[in-house]
Amino acid sequence: ANPTDREIFTPHGRGWHGVTPLYCAIIELNNSPIAYVGIVERTIRIGSGIGVPPMFLRIAGPQNVSVHPHYRGQALSVAALTVAMNHALLQNFDAGLLFCTPNLERLYSKTGWQTLPNPSITRTENNVDLPLPERNLAMFLPLKQKSFPPGPIHLQGNDW
């Protein structure tokens, strides 16, 4: 693996913001990892709970989608993500939820991810509720839940 990405492919460096994956999909060539995606399990809350009870969804959240630089441009991230999310469906997750920069929106939309328009997303870092950084898009993948419910989203933890 690329030395700057090496920690992503090791057992101790697979997390983001201290959130480690429940499982991962790895594509190998000659017993070396060349593509990786980790999947975080999280139950998120949707809705404010004021007048209407909030809804809770069990989310499969992709993190650290990585492809070795020599193998980029071959749709390996799409392949790894597809395997990971097919497994999420078999594991009875309600939906997929990921966060990415706008330049990656097209890549994820190739596998059925849908951009959530102007969502209000709260994350918790060091026991403090904070908004999701503005530079991030939120994208939803229908699994059991075929459409994303309206209302503010609370991640019930930090982003991944």
PDB file of C-alpha atoms in Angstrom:
ATOM      1  CA  ALA A   1       0.000   0.000   0.000  1.00  0.00           C
ATOM      2  CA  ASN A   2       0.980   3.608  -0.411  1.00  0.00           C
ATOM      3  CA  PRO A   3       2.989   4.549   2.718  1.00  0.00           C
ATOM      4  CA  THR A   4       0.707   7.508   3.458  1.00  0.00           C
ATOM      5  CA  ASP A   5      -2.319   5.165   3.423  1.00  0.00           C
ATOM      6  CA  ARG A   6      -0.628   2.269   5.229  1.00  0.00           C
ATOM      7  CA  GLU A   7      -2.451   2.825   8.527  1.00  0.00           C
ATOM      8  CA  ILE A   8      -5.822   2.422   6.776  1.00  0.00           C
ATOM      9  CA  PHE A   9      -4.919  -1.164   5.919  1.00  0.00           C
ATOM     10  CA  THR A  10      -3.709  -2.182   9.382  1.00  0.00           C
ATOM     11  CA  PRO A  11      -5.906  -3.504  12.212  1.00  0.00           C
ATOM     12  CA  HIS A  12      -5.170  -0.520  14.473  1.00  0.00           C
ATOM     13  CA  GLY A  13      -5.577   2.230  11.887  1.00  0.00           C
ATOM     14  CA  ARG A  14      -8.900   1.406  10.288  1.00  0.00           C
ATOM     15  CA  GLY A  15     -10.946   4.010  12.167  1.00  0.00           C
ATOM     16  CA  TRP A  16     -11.831   7.621  11.607  1.00  0.00           C
ATOM     17  CA  HIS A  17     -12.504   9.908  14.592  1.00  0.00           C
ATOM     18  CA  GLY A  18     -12.058   6.857  16.811  1.00  0.00           C
ATOM     19  CA  VAL A  19     -14.862   4.959  15.069  1.00  0.00           C
ATOM     20  CA  THR A  20     -13.726   1.531  13.862  1.00  0.00           C
ATOM     21  CA  PRO A  21     -15.615  -0.576  11.336  1.00  0.00           C
ATOM     22  CA  LEU A  22     -17.871  -3.498  12.149  1.00  0.00           C
ATOM     23  CA  TYR A  23     -16.573  -5.250   9.020  1.00  0.00           C
ATOM     24  CA  CYS A  24     -14.660  -4.412   5.872  1.00  0.00           C
ATOM     25  CA  ALA A  25     -14.388  -5.420   2.233  1.00  0.00           C
ATOM     26  CA  ILE A  26     -10.865  -5.836   0.902  1.00  0.00           C
ATOM     27  CA  ILE A  27      -9.769  -6.584  -2.635  1.00  0.00           C
ATOM     28  CA  GLU A  28      -6.403  -8.311  -2.805  1.00  0.00           C
ATOM     29  CA  LEU A  29      -3.944  -9.010  -5.577  1.00  0.00           C
ATOM     30  CA  ASN A  30      -1.167 -11.534  -4.860  1.00  0.00           C
ATOM     31  CA  ASN A  31      -2.107 -11.497  -1.160  1.00  0.00           C
ATOM     32  CA  SER A  32      -1.703  -7.709  -0.904  1.00  0.00           C
ATOM     33  CA  PRO A  33      -4.634  -5.345  -0.296  1.00  0.00           C
ATOM     34  CA  ILE A  34      -5.278  -2.995  -3.202  1.00  0.00           C
ATOM     35  CA  ALA A  35      -8.755  -1.710  -2.281  1.00  0.00           C
ATOM     36  CA  TYR A  36     -10.546  -1.285   1.029  1.00  0.00           C
ATOM     37  CA  VAL A  37     -13.802  -0.040   2.546  1.00  0.00           C
ATOM     38  CA  GLY A  38     -14.787  -0.284   6.200  1.00  0.00           C
ATOM     39  CA  ILE A  39     -18.417  -0.325   7.330  1.00  0.00           C
ATOM     40  CA  VAL A  40     -19.432   1.327  10.584  1.00  0.00           C
ATOM     41  CA  GLU A  41     -22.626   0.308  12.370  1.00  0.00           C
ATOM     42  CA  ARG A  42     -24.621   3.144  13.907  1.00  0.00           C
ATOM     43  CA  THR A  43     -28.206   3.762  14.959  1.00  0.00           C
ATOM     44  CA  ILE A  44     -29.045   7.348  14.026  1.00  0.00           C
ATOM     45  CA  ARG A  45     -31.998   9.483  15.118  1.00  0.00           C
ATOM     46  CA  ILE A  46     -34.109  11.410  12.641  1.00  0.00           C
ATOM     47  CA  GLY A  47     -36.515  14.124  13.704  1.00  0.00           C
ATOM     48  CA  SER A  48     -36.510  16.513  16.617  1.00  0.00           C
ATOM     49  CA  GLY A  49     -38.945  14.579  18.769  1.00  0.00           C
ATOM     50  CA  ILE A  50     -40.990  17.753  19.305  1.00  0.00           C
ATOM     51  CA  GLY A  51     -44.606  16.793  18.708  1.00  0.00           C
ATOM     52  CA  VAL A  52     -43.602  13.754  16.635  1.00  0.00           C
ATOM     53  CA  PRO A  53     -41.586  10.842  17.983  1.00  0.00           C
ATOM     54  CA  PRO A  54     -38.133  10.552  16.403  1.00  0.00           C
ATOM     55  CA  MET A  55     -37.344   7.712  14.028  1.00  0.00           C
ATOM     56  CA  PHE A  56     -34.281   5.505  14.467  1.00  0.00           C
ATOM     57  CA  LEU A  57     -32.430   3.829  11.577  1.00  0.00           C
ATOM     58  CA  ARG A  58     -29.698   1.207  11.747  1.00  0.00           C
ATOM     59  CA  ILE A  59     -27.086   2.578   9.368  1.00  0.00           C
ATOM     60  CA  ALA A  60     -24.194   0.940   7.515  1.00  0.00           C
ATOM     61  CA  GLY A  61     -21.679   3.742   7.088  1.00  0.00           C
ATOM     62  CA  PRO A  62     -18.754   3.377   4.681  1.00  0.00           C
ATOM     63  CA  GLN A  63     -15.460   4.855   5.847  1.00  0.00           C
ATOM     64  CA  ASN A  64     -11.885   4.996   4.566  1.00  0.00           C
ATOM     65  CA  VAL A  65     -12.693   3.972   1.003  1.00  0.00           C
ATOM     66  CA  SER A  66      -9.187   3.496  -0.398  1.00  0.00           C
ATOM     67  CA  VAL A  67      -7.523   2.157  -3.533  1.00  0.00           C
ATOM     68  CA  HIS A  68      -3.787   1.683  -3.954  1.00  0.00           C
ATOM     69  CA  PRO A  69      -2.570   4.457  -6.310  1.00  0.00           C
ATOM     70  CA  HIS A  70      -1.309   1.973  -8.938  1.00  0.00           C
ATOM     71  CA  TYR A  71      -4.792   0.441  -9.294  1.00  0.00           C
ATOM     72  CA  ARG A  72      -6.981   3.545  -9.379  1.00  0.00           C
ATOM     73  CA  GLY A  73      -9.281   4.108 -12.327  1.00  0.00           C
ATOM     74  CA  GLN A  74     -10.366   0.449 -12.467  1.00  0.00           C
ATOM     75  CA  ALA A  75     -13.610   0.820 -10.459  1.00  0.00           C
ATOM     76  CA  LEU A  76     -12.151  -1.128  -7.536  1.00  0.00           C
ATOM     77  CA  SER A  77     -13.700   1.247  -4.991  1.00  0.00           C
ATOM     78  CA  VAL A  78     -17.088   0.680  -6.644  1.00  0.00           C
ATOM     79  CA  ALA A  79     -16.544  -3.107  -6.469  1.00  0.00           C
ATOM     80  CA  ALA A  80     -15.501  -3.052  -2.795  1.00  0.00           C
ATOM     81  CA  LEU A  81     -18.348  -0.722  -1.855  1.00  0.00           C
ATOM     82  CA  THR A  82     -20.888  -2.890  -3.696  1.00  0.00           C
ATOM     83  CA  VAL A  83     -19.735  -6.024  -1.853  1.00  0.00           C
ATOM     84  CA  ALA A  84     -19.786  -4.201   1.494  1.00  0.00           C
ATOM     85  CA  MET A  85     -23.282  -2.796   1.017  1.00  0.00           C
ATOM     86  CA  ASN A  86     -24.703  -6.071  -0.311  1.00  0.00           C
ATOM     87  CA  HIS A  87     -23.470  -7.600   2.947  1.00  0.00           C
ATOM     88  CA  ALA A  88     -25.181  -4.755   4.875  1.00  0.00           C
ATOM     89  CA  LEU A  89     -28.469  -5.669   3.219  1.00  0.00           C
ATOM     90  CA  LEU A  90     -28.003  -9.318   4.202  1.00  0.00           C
ATOM     91  CA  GLN A  91     -27.273  -8.142   7.768  1.00  0.00           C
ATOM     92  CA  ASN A  92     -30.626  -6.317   7.855  1.00  0.00           C
ATOM     93  CA  PHE A  93     -29.363  -2.721   7.949  1.00  0.00           C
ATOM     94  CA  ASP A  94     -32.032  -0.094   7.243  1.00  0.00           C
ATOM     95  CA  ALA A  95     -29.869   2.064   4.982  1.00  0.00           C
ATOM     96  CA  GLY A  96     -26.409   3.250   4.072  1.00  0.00           C
ATOM     97  CA  LEU A  97     -25.198   6.728   4.992  1.00  0.00           C
ATOM     98  CA  LEU A  98     -21.881   8.229   3.968  1.00  0.00           C
ATOM     99  CA  PHE A  99     -20.177  11.589   4.011  1.00  0.00           C
ATOM    100  CA  CYS A 100     -17.911  12.771   1.218  1.00  0.00           C
ATOM    101  CA  THR A 101     -16.542  15.824  -0.485  1.00  0.00           C
ATOM    102  CA  PRO A 102     -18.443  17.044  -3.558  1.00  0.00           C
ATOM    103  CA  ASN A 103     -15.789  15.703  -5.969  1.00  0.00           C
ATOM    104  CA  LEU A 104     -16.702  12.119  -4.914  1.00  0.00           C
ATOM    105  CA  GLU A 105     -20.462  12.455  -5.372  1.00  0.00           C
ATOM    106  CA  ARG A 106     -20.376  11.091  -8.931  1.00  0.00           C
ATOM    107  CA  LEU A 107     -18.352   8.035  -7.889  1.00  0.00           C
ATOM    108  CA  TYR A 108     -20.807   7.042  -5.155  1.00  0.00           C
ATOM    109  CA  SER A 109     -23.876   7.750  -7.269  1.00  0.00           C
ATOM    110  CA  LYS A 110     -22.661   5.003  -9.661  1.00  0.00           C
ATOM    111  CA  THR A 111     -23.592   2.434  -7.007  1.00  0.00           C
ATOM    112  CA  GLY A 112     -27.016   3.875  -6.168  1.00  0.00           C
ATOM    113  CA  TRP A 113     -26.118   6.414  -3.492  1.00  0.00           C
ATOM    114  CA  GLN A 114     -28.391   9.491  -3.441  1.00  0.00           C
ATOM    115  CA  THR A 115     -27.362  12.922  -2.212  1.00  0.00           C
ATOM    116  CA  LEU A 116     -29.484  14.199   0.664  1.00  0.00           C
ATOM    117  CA  PRO A 117     -30.505  17.778  -0.185  1.00  0.00           C
ATOM    118  CA  ASN A 118     -29.539  20.273   2.536  1.00  0.00           C
ATOM    119  CA  PRO A 119     -29.699  17.946   5.517  1.00  0.00           C
ATOM    120  CA  SER A 120     -29.347  19.209   9.069  1.00  0.00           C
ATOM    121  CA  ILE A 121     -26.824  16.782  10.577  1.00  0.00           C
ATOM    122  CA  THR A 122     -25.525  16.810  14.133  1.00  0.00           C
ATOM    123  CA  ARG A 123     -22.563  14.748  15.305  1.00  0.00           C
ATOM    124  CA  THR A 124     -21.129  14.363  18.791  1.00  0.00           C
ATOM    125  CA  GLU A 125     -17.443  14.901  19.459  1.00  0.00           C
ATOM    126  CA  ASN A 126     -16.054  14.833  23.014  1.00  0.00           C
ATOM    127  CA  ASN A 127     -19.633  14.910  24.375  1.00  0.00           C
ATOM    128  CA  VAL A 128     -20.425  18.116  22.458  1.00  0.00           C
ATOM    129  CA  ASP A 129     -23.031  18.284  19.690  1.00  0.00           C
ATOM    130  CA  LEU A 130     -21.604  19.881  16.544  1.00  0.00           C
ATOM    131  CA  PRO A 131     -22.785  20.288  12.939  1.00  0.00           C
ATOM    132  CA  LEU A 132     -21.300  18.104  10.231  1.00  0.00           C
ATOM    133  CA  PRO A 133     -18.519  20.108   8.541  1.00  0.00           C
ATOM    134  CA  GLU A 134     -19.977  22.143   5.664  1.00  0.00           C
ATOM    135  CA  ARG A 135     -17.518  20.734   3.126  1.00  0.00           C
ATOM    136  CA  ASN A 136     -19.187  17.294   3.417  1.00  0.00           C
ATOM    137  CA  LEU A 137     -22.114  15.951   1.436  1.00  0.00           C
ATOM    138  CA  ALA A 138     -24.361  13.322   2.974  1.00  0.00           C
ATOM    139  CA  MET A 139     -25.440  10.449   0.731  1.00  0.00           C
ATOM    140  CA  PHE A 140     -28.047   7.754   1.377  1.00  0.00           C
ATOM    141  CA  LEU A 141     -28.262   4.221  -0.015  1.00  0.00           C
ATOM    142  CA  PRO A 142     -31.670   2.539   0.154  1.00  0.00           C
ATOM    143  CA  LEU A 143     -31.557  -0.913   1.740  1.00  0.00           C
ATOM    144  CA  LYS A 144     -34.625  -1.883   3.809  1.00  0.00           C
ATOM    145  CA  GLN A 145     -35.582   1.808   4.019  1.00  0.00           C
ATOM    146  CA  LYS A 146     -36.430   2.849   0.444  1.00  0.00           C
ATOM    147  CA  SER A 147     -36.438   6.616   1.038  1.00  0.00           C
ATOM    148  CA  PHE A 148     -34.740   8.775   3.607  1.00  0.00           C
ATOM    149  CA  PRO A 149     -37.159  10.249   6.170  1.00  0.00           C
ATOM    150  CA  PRO A 150     -37.356  14.042   6.455  1.00  0.00           C
ATOM    151  CA  GLY A 151     -36.095  15.900   9.483  1.00  0.00           C
ATOM    152  CA  PRO A 152     -32.900  16.740  11.298  1.00  0.00           C
ATOM    153  CA  ILE A 153     -30.391  13.901  11.623  1.00  0.00           C
ATOM    154  CA  HIS A 154     -28.446  13.149  14.801  1.00  0.00           C
ATOM    155  CA  LEU A 155     -25.599  10.688  14.255  1.00  0.00           C
ATOM    156  CA  GLN A 156     -25.605   9.635  17.944  1.00  0.00           C
ATOM    157  CA  GLY A 157     -21.807   9.860  17.874  1.00  0.00           C
ATOM    158  CA  ASN A 158     -19.112  11.308  15.668  1.00  0.00           C
ATOM    159  CA  ASP A 159     -19.075  11.038  11.885  1.00  0.00           C
ATOM    160  CA  TRP A 160     -17.195   8.230  10.224  1.00  0.00           C
TER     161      TRP A 160
END
